[in-house]
Amino acid sequence: MNTIYDFETMSQDPHTGAVLSFAMLNWDPKKQYTYTQLVDSAAYIKFDIKEQVEKYNRVITKETVEWWSKQNKEAQQVIAPCKDDKSITELHSFYFDNMPDYKGGLIYTRRNTFDPVFMTSLMEVIGEELPYKWWDVRDTISYIDGLAHGSDIRNNFIPDDLKEAFVAHDPRHDIAMDVMRMQTLIGALNA
C-alpha cells in the first residue's frame, strides 16, 4: 500500500510558509480505482493559519495571497477561516491515524523539494519526528515523466473523462488526479 499527500500553502517557501490544508490517500498500485473512489478515500484536514503565524512564526506571502485570489471559487474556499480549522500540532497524529497498517509502502508527493520539505519543517516546529522514512519518498512528476518518456504527454495531463470532475488546488483532487495519471499511463503501457 502506497501513500500520497499534498499541502495547500500560503507561501512557496517550504521552510517557513503557513499551510492551509493537507490531504493524504493510501492506494494499492496493483488495483484500479475510479477517480471518485480516490477523492472519497482521501483524508483531509484544514489548518488554523492565524495560529501558525502567531505561535509558530509561519509566513504568509503577498504573492501567494494574490495567486489564490485568481483561482477558482472552489479552491478559494479553503482560504476563509473556519471554526473547525485545526492546530498544526494535529498534523502528526492525523498522518498516523490515516496511515495504512502495512508499513512497506512508498510515500509520494508531486515534488520532492516542496511538500516533503514542508512536512519536515512543520514537524520540527511542533517537535515531532517525521512520520515516515525519508528514503521512502518518491515524486509523481518524475514517475509520470518516466512513464510518458518519448511522448507529448505532460505530467499534469487530465484524462478527458475527468476534466469536469477535477477541482484544481483542492489537495484531495490533486492527489487523486496524480494516482489517476499513473494508473492511466500504466494501463496504456500494459494494453
PDB file of C-alpha atoms in Angstrom:
ATOM      1  CA  MET A   1       0.000   0.000   0.000  1.00  0.00           C
ATOM      2  CA  ASN A   2       1.419   3.389  -1.016  1.00  0.00           C
ATOM      3  CA  THR A   3       0.578   6.822   0.357  1.00  0.00           C
ATOM      4  CA  ILE A   4       0.365  10.148  -1.464  1.00  0.00           C
ATOM      5  CA  TYR A   5      -0.044  13.540   0.171  1.00  0.00           C
ATOM      6  CA  ASP A   6      -0.330  17.212  -0.704  1.00  0.00           C
ATOM      7  CA  PHE A   7      -0.290  20.535   1.148  1.00  0.00           C
ATOM      8  CA  GLU A   8      -2.007  23.722   0.038  1.00  0.00           C
ATOM      9  CA  THR A   9       0.010  26.652   1.293  1.00  0.00           C
ATOM     10  CA  MET A  10       0.183  30.405   1.834  1.00  0.00           C
ATOM     11  CA  SER A  11       3.833  30.646   0.788  1.00  0.00           C
ATOM     12  CA  GLN A  12       6.142  28.968  -1.680  1.00  0.00           C
ATOM     13  CA  ASP A  13       8.879  28.734   0.943  1.00  0.00           C
ATOM     14  CA  PRO A  14       8.527  25.257   2.483  1.00  0.00           C
ATOM     15  CA  HIS A  15      10.894  26.160   5.329  1.00  0.00           C
ATOM     16  CA  THR A  16       8.756  28.974   6.746  1.00  0.00           C
ATOM     17  CA  GLY A  17       5.394  29.049   4.955  1.00  0.00           C
ATOM     18  CA  ALA A  18       1.983  28.612   6.570  1.00  0.00           C
ATOM     19  CA  VAL A  19      -0.124  25.711   5.326  1.00  0.00           C
ATOM     20  CA  LEU A  20      -3.837  25.899   4.568  1.00  0.00           C
ATOM     21  CA  SER A  21      -4.699  22.249   4.276  1.00  0.00           C
ATOM     22  CA  PHE A  22      -3.384  18.736   3.850  1.00  0.00           C
ATOM     23  CA  ALA A  23      -4.761  15.611   2.218  1.00  0.00           C
ATOM     24  CA  MET A  24      -3.415  12.093   2.077  1.00  0.00           C
ATOM     25  CA  LEU A  25      -4.524   8.952   0.344  1.00  0.00           C
ATOM     26  CA  ASN A  26      -3.495   5.319   0.580  1.00  0.00           C
ATOM     27  CA  TRP A  27      -3.719   3.198  -2.554  1.00  0.00           C
ATOM     28  CA  ASP A  28      -2.631  -0.165  -3.837  1.00  0.00           C
ATOM     29  CA  PRO A  29      -0.680   0.293  -7.097  1.00  0.00           C
ATOM     30  CA  LYS A  30      -1.861  -3.164  -8.228  1.00  0.00           C
ATOM     31  CA  LYS A  31      -5.528  -2.149  -8.128  1.00  0.00           C
ATOM     32  CA  GLN A  32      -7.577   0.043 -10.452  1.00  0.00           C
ATOM     33  CA  TYR A  33      -9.598   2.844  -8.864  1.00  0.00           C
ATOM     34  CA  THR A  34     -12.166   5.288 -10.118  1.00  0.00           C
ATOM     35  CA  TYR A  35     -11.498   8.964  -9.623  1.00  0.00           C
ATOM     36  CA  THR A  36     -14.473   9.217  -7.259  1.00  0.00           C
ATOM     37  CA  GLN A  37     -13.157   6.334  -5.141  1.00  0.00           C
ATOM     38  CA  LEU A  38      -9.819   8.086  -4.788  1.00  0.00           C
ATOM     39  CA  VAL A  39     -11.243  11.508  -3.916  1.00  0.00           C
ATOM     40  CA  ASP A  40     -13.700   9.981  -1.442  1.00  0.00           C
ATOM     41  CA  SER A  41     -10.910   7.949   0.193  1.00  0.00           C
ATOM     42  CA  ALA A  42      -8.653  10.934   0.771  1.00  0.00           C
ATOM     43  CA  ALA A  43      -8.242  12.073   4.360  1.00  0.00           C
ATOM     44  CA  TYR A  44      -8.366  15.866   4.697  1.00  0.00           C
ATOM     45  CA  ILE A  45      -7.537  18.417   7.374  1.00  0.00           C
ATOM     46  CA  LYS A  46      -7.714  22.232   7.253  1.00  0.00           C
ATOM     47  CA  PHE A  47      -5.421  24.286   9.468  1.00  0.00           C
ATOM     48  CA  ASP A  48      -5.648  27.412  11.590  1.00  0.00           C
ATOM     49  CA  ILE A  49      -3.490  29.931   9.719  1.00  0.00           C
ATOM     50  CA  LYS A  50      -3.631  32.590  12.433  1.00  0.00           C
ATOM     51  CA  GLU A  51      -2.202  30.159  14.993  1.00  0.00           C
ATOM     52  CA  GLN A  52       0.647  29.224  12.658  1.00  0.00           C
ATOM     53  CA  VAL A  53       1.609  32.860  12.131  1.00  0.00           C
ATOM     54  CA  GLU A  54       1.261  33.955  15.767  1.00  0.00           C
ATOM     55  CA  LYS A  55       2.559  30.893  17.611  1.00  0.00           C
ATOM     56  CA  TYR A  56       4.961  29.280  15.155  1.00  0.00           C
ATOM     57  CA  ASN A  57       6.151  32.278  13.090  1.00  0.00           C
ATOM     58  CA  ARG A  58       4.985  30.706   9.827  1.00  0.00           C
ATOM     59  CA  VAL A  59       4.751  33.157   6.927  1.00  0.00           C
ATOM     60  CA  ILE A  60       2.023  34.233   4.501  1.00  0.00           C
ATOM     61  CA  THR A  61       3.371  35.869   1.357  1.00  0.00           C
ATOM     62  CA  LYS A  62       1.634  38.583  -0.625  1.00  0.00           C
ATOM     63  CA  GLU A  63       2.364  36.811  -3.919  1.00  0.00           C
ATOM     64  CA  THR A  64       0.673  33.631  -2.739  1.00  0.00           C
ATOM     65  CA  VAL A  65      -2.397  35.519  -1.487  1.00  0.00           C
ATOM     66  CA  GLU A  66      -2.634  37.223  -4.893  1.00  0.00           C
ATOM     67  CA  TRP A  67      -2.273  33.847  -6.620  1.00  0.00           C
ATOM     68  CA  TRP A  68      -5.116  32.359  -4.537  1.00  0.00           C
ATOM     69  CA  SER A  69      -7.342  35.344  -5.427  1.00  0.00           C
ATOM     70  CA  LYS A  70      -7.079  34.312  -9.095  1.00  0.00           C
ATOM     71  CA  GLN A  71      -8.051  30.660  -8.568  1.00  0.00           C
ATOM     72  CA  ASN A  72     -11.493  29.087  -8.991  1.00  0.00           C
ATOM     73  CA  LYS A  73     -14.135  29.616  -6.298  1.00  0.00           C
ATOM     74  CA  GLU A  74     -13.956  26.001  -5.107  1.00  0.00           C
ATOM     75  CA  ALA A  75     -10.230  26.333  -4.467  1.00  0.00           C
ATOM     76  CA  GLN A  76     -10.611  29.758  -2.815  1.00  0.00           C
ATOM     77  CA  GLN A  77     -12.991  28.350  -0.190  1.00  0.00           C
ATOM     78  CA  VAL A  78     -10.070  26.847   1.681  1.00  0.00           C
ATOM     79  CA  ILE A  79      -8.611  30.293   2.428  1.00  0.00           C
ATOM     80  CA  ALA A  80     -11.501  31.502   4.600  1.00  0.00           C
ATOM     81  CA  PRO A  81     -11.035  30.789   8.310  1.00  0.00           C
ATOM     82  CA  CYS A  82     -13.468  28.237   9.708  1.00  0.00           C
ATOM     83  CA  LYS A  83     -14.437  27.277  13.251  1.00  0.00           C
ATOM     84  CA  ASP A  84     -13.320  23.718  12.504  1.00  0.00           C
ATOM     85  CA  ASP A  85      -9.755  24.696  11.500  1.00  0.00           C
ATOM     86  CA  LYS A  86      -7.230  22.532  13.337  1.00  0.00           C
ATOM     87  CA  SER A  87      -3.966  23.307  15.059  1.00  0.00           C
ATOM     88  CA  ILE A  88      -0.875  22.412  13.093  1.00  0.00           C
ATOM     89  CA  THR A  89       0.081  20.275  16.103  1.00  0.00           C
ATOM     90  CA  GLU A  90      -2.578  17.773  14.945  1.00  0.00           C
ATOM     91  CA  LEU A  91      -0.747  17.022  11.688  1.00  0.00           C
ATOM     92  CA  HIS A  92       1.463  14.284  13.157  1.00  0.00           C
ATOM     93  CA  SER A  93      -1.372  12.292  14.740  1.00  0.00           C
ATOM     94  CA  PHE A  94      -3.610  12.928  11.695  1.00  0.00           C
ATOM     95  CA  TYR A  95      -0.952  11.372   9.477  1.00  0.00           C
ATOM     96  CA  PHE A  96      -0.628   8.274  11.662  1.00  0.00           C
ATOM     97  CA  ASP A  97      -4.397   7.950  12.127  1.00  0.00           C
ATOM     98  CA  ASN A  98      -4.724   7.761   8.331  1.00  0.00           C
ATOM     99  CA  MET A  99      -1.635   5.676   7.585  1.00  0.00           C
ATOM    100  CA  PRO A 100      -2.270   2.116   6.407  1.00  0.00           C
ATOM    101  CA  ASP A 101      -1.375  -0.790   8.668  1.00  0.00           C
ATOM    102  CA  TYR A 102       1.048  -2.070   6.038  1.00  0.00           C
ATOM    103  CA  LYS A 103       4.368  -0.310   6.621  1.00  0.00           C
ATOM    104  CA  GLY A 104       6.195  -1.307   3.438  1.00  0.00           C
ATOM    105  CA  GLY A 105       4.768   1.212   1.003  1.00  0.00           C
ATOM    106  CA  LEU A 106       6.240   4.255  -0.645  1.00  0.00           C
ATOM    107  CA  ILE A 107       5.336   7.881   0.058  1.00  0.00           C
ATOM    108  CA  TYR A 108       4.510  10.038  -2.978  1.00  0.00           C
ATOM    109  CA  THR A 109       4.239  13.793  -3.390  1.00  0.00           C
ATOM    110  CA  ARG A 110       4.091  15.916  -6.525  1.00  0.00           C
ATOM    111  CA  ARG A 111       7.517  17.496  -5.970  1.00  0.00           C
ATOM    112  CA  ASN A 112      10.139  16.236  -3.551  1.00  0.00           C
ATOM    113  CA  THR A 113      11.508  19.725  -2.993  1.00  0.00           C
ATOM    114  CA  PHE A 114       8.163  21.148  -1.833  1.00  0.00           C
ATOM    115  CA  ASP A 115       5.683  19.016   0.146  1.00  0.00           C
ATOM    116  CA  PRO A 116       8.268  16.827   1.933  1.00  0.00           C
ATOM    117  CA  VAL A 117      10.207  19.952   2.919  1.00  0.00           C
ATOM    118  CA  PHE A 118       7.009  21.480   4.320  1.00  0.00           C
ATOM    119  CA  MET A 119       6.409  18.250   6.251  1.00  0.00           C
ATOM    120  CA  THR A 120       9.940  18.278   7.669  1.00  0.00           C
ATOM    121  CA  SER A 121       9.816  21.948   8.691  1.00  0.00           C
ATOM    122  CA  LEU A 122       6.363  21.586  10.264  1.00  0.00           C
ATOM    123  CA  MET A 123       7.422  18.510  12.242  1.00  0.00           C
ATOM    124  CA  GLU A 124      10.452  20.440  13.517  1.00  0.00           C
ATOM    125  CA  VAL A 125       8.270  23.396  14.557  1.00  0.00           C
ATOM    126  CA  ILE A 126       5.833  21.207  16.504  1.00  0.00           C
ATOM    127  CA  GLY A 127       8.570  18.994  17.976  1.00  0.00           C
ATOM    128  CA  GLU A 128       7.662  15.720  16.258  1.00  0.00           C
ATOM    129  CA  GLU A 129       9.581  13.170  14.229  1.00  0.00           C
ATOM    130  CA  LEU A 130       8.995  12.843  10.500  1.00  0.00           C
ATOM    131  CA  PRO A 131       6.130  10.326  10.147  1.00  0.00           C
ATOM    132  CA  TYR A 132       7.936   8.234   7.518  1.00  0.00           C
ATOM    133  CA  LYS A 133      11.453   7.300   6.458  1.00  0.00           C
ATOM    134  CA  TRP A 134      12.982   9.892   4.111  1.00  0.00           C
ATOM    135  CA  TRP A 135      14.230   7.167   1.785  1.00  0.00           C
ATOM    136  CA  ASP A 136      10.651   6.013   1.057  1.00  0.00           C
ATOM    137  CA  VAL A 137       9.712   9.355  -0.566  1.00  0.00           C
ATOM    138  CA  ARG A 138       9.104   9.496  -4.327  1.00  0.00           C
ATOM    139  CA  ASP A 139       7.729  12.227  -6.582  1.00  0.00           C
ATOM    140  CA  THR A 140       4.908  11.751  -9.053  1.00  0.00           C
ATOM    141  CA  ILE A 141       6.269  14.205 -11.627  1.00  0.00           C
ATOM    142  CA  SER A 142       9.365  12.063 -12.226  1.00  0.00           C
ATOM    143  CA  TYR A 143       7.258   8.904 -12.219  1.00  0.00           C
ATOM    144  CA  ILE A 144       4.784  10.298 -14.766  1.00  0.00           C
ATOM    145  CA  ASP A 145       7.552  11.821 -16.917  1.00  0.00           C
ATOM    146  CA  GLY A 146       9.303   8.448 -16.924  1.00  0.00           C
ATOM    147  CA  LEU A 147       6.186   6.556 -17.962  1.00  0.00           C
ATOM    148  CA  ALA A 148       5.457   9.121 -20.699  1.00  0.00           C
ATOM    149  CA  HIS A 149       9.049   9.385 -21.935  1.00  0.00           C
ATOM    150  CA  GLY A 150       9.236   9.963 -25.660  1.00  0.00           C
ATOM    151  CA  SER A 151       5.626  11.092 -25.971  1.00  0.00           C
ATOM    152  CA  ASP A 152       3.999  14.510 -25.874  1.00  0.00           C
ATOM    153  CA  ILE A 153       2.093  13.676 -22.658  1.00  0.00           C
ATOM    154  CA  ARG A 154       2.670  16.275 -19.964  1.00  0.00           C
ATOM    155  CA  ASN A 155       2.973  15.341 -16.294  1.00  0.00           C
ATOM    156  CA  ASN A 156      -0.095  17.444 -15.436  1.00  0.00           C
ATOM    157  CA  PHE A 157      -2.430  15.912 -18.022  1.00  0.00           C
ATOM    158  CA  ILE A 158      -6.046  15.300 -17.069  1.00  0.00           C
ATOM    159  CA  PRO A 159      -7.802  12.343 -18.679  1.00  0.00           C
ATOM    160  CA  ASP A 160     -10.609  13.676 -20.903  1.00  0.00           C
ATOM    161  CA  ASP A 161     -13.377  11.996 -18.925  1.00  0.00           C
ATOM    162  CA  LEU A 162     -12.213  13.655 -15.675  1.00  0.00           C
ATOM    163  CA  LYS A 163     -11.880  17.293 -16.756  1.00  0.00           C
ATOM    164  CA  GLU A 164     -15.315  18.226 -15.369  1.00  0.00           C
ATOM    165  CA  ALA A 165     -14.754  16.443 -12.042  1.00  0.00           C
ATOM    166  CA  PHE A 166     -11.288  17.803 -11.242  1.00  0.00           C
ATOM    167  CA  VAL A 167     -11.011  20.707  -8.761  1.00  0.00           C
ATOM    168  CA  ALA A 168      -7.519  22.167  -9.057  1.00  0.00           C
ATOM    169  CA  HIS A 169      -5.771  23.146  -5.822  1.00  0.00           C
ATOM    170  CA  ASP A 170      -8.034  21.058  -3.634  1.00  0.00           C
ATOM    171  CA  PRO A 171      -5.446  18.668  -2.187  1.00  0.00           C
ATOM    172  CA  ARG A 172      -7.883  15.728  -2.281  1.00  0.00           C
ATOM    173  CA  HIS A 173      -8.349  16.207  -6.006  1.00  0.00           C
ATOM    174  CA  ASP A 174      -4.671  16.907  -6.640  1.00  0.00           C
ATOM    175  CA  ILE A 175      -3.526  13.606  -5.094  1.00  0.00           C
ATOM    176  CA  ALA A 176      -6.387  11.620  -6.639  1.00  0.00           C
ATOM    177  CA  MET A 177      -5.506  13.028 -10.061  1.00  0.00           C
ATOM    178  CA  ASP A 178      -1.849  12.063  -9.711  1.00  0.00           C
ATOM    179  CA  VAL A 179      -2.866   8.483  -8.877  1.00  0.00           C
ATOM    180  CA  MET A 180      -5.185   8.529 -11.921  1.00  0.00           C
ATOM    181  CA  ARG A 181      -2.339   9.819 -14.108  1.00  0.00           C
ATOM    182  CA  MET A 182      -0.067   6.993 -13.005  1.00  0.00           C
ATOM    183  CA  GLN A 183      -2.868   4.431 -13.355  1.00  0.00           C
ATOM    184  CA  THR A 184      -3.783   5.711 -16.843  1.00  0.00           C
ATOM    185  CA  LEU A 185      -0.214   5.555 -18.137  1.00  0.00           C
ATOM    186  CA  ILE A 186       0.483   2.133 -16.638  1.00  0.00           C
ATOM    187  CA  GLY A 187      -2.777   0.879 -18.152  1.00  0.00           C
ATOM    188  CA  ALA A 188      -1.821   2.245 -21.575  1.00  0.00           C
ATOM    189  CA  LEU A 189       1.642   0.659 -21.395  1.00  0.00           C
ATOM    190  CA  ASN A 190       0.182  -2.718 -20.402  1.00  0.00           C
ATOM    191  CA  ALA A 191      -2.558  -2.665 -23.062  1.00  0.00           C
TER     192      ALA A 191
END
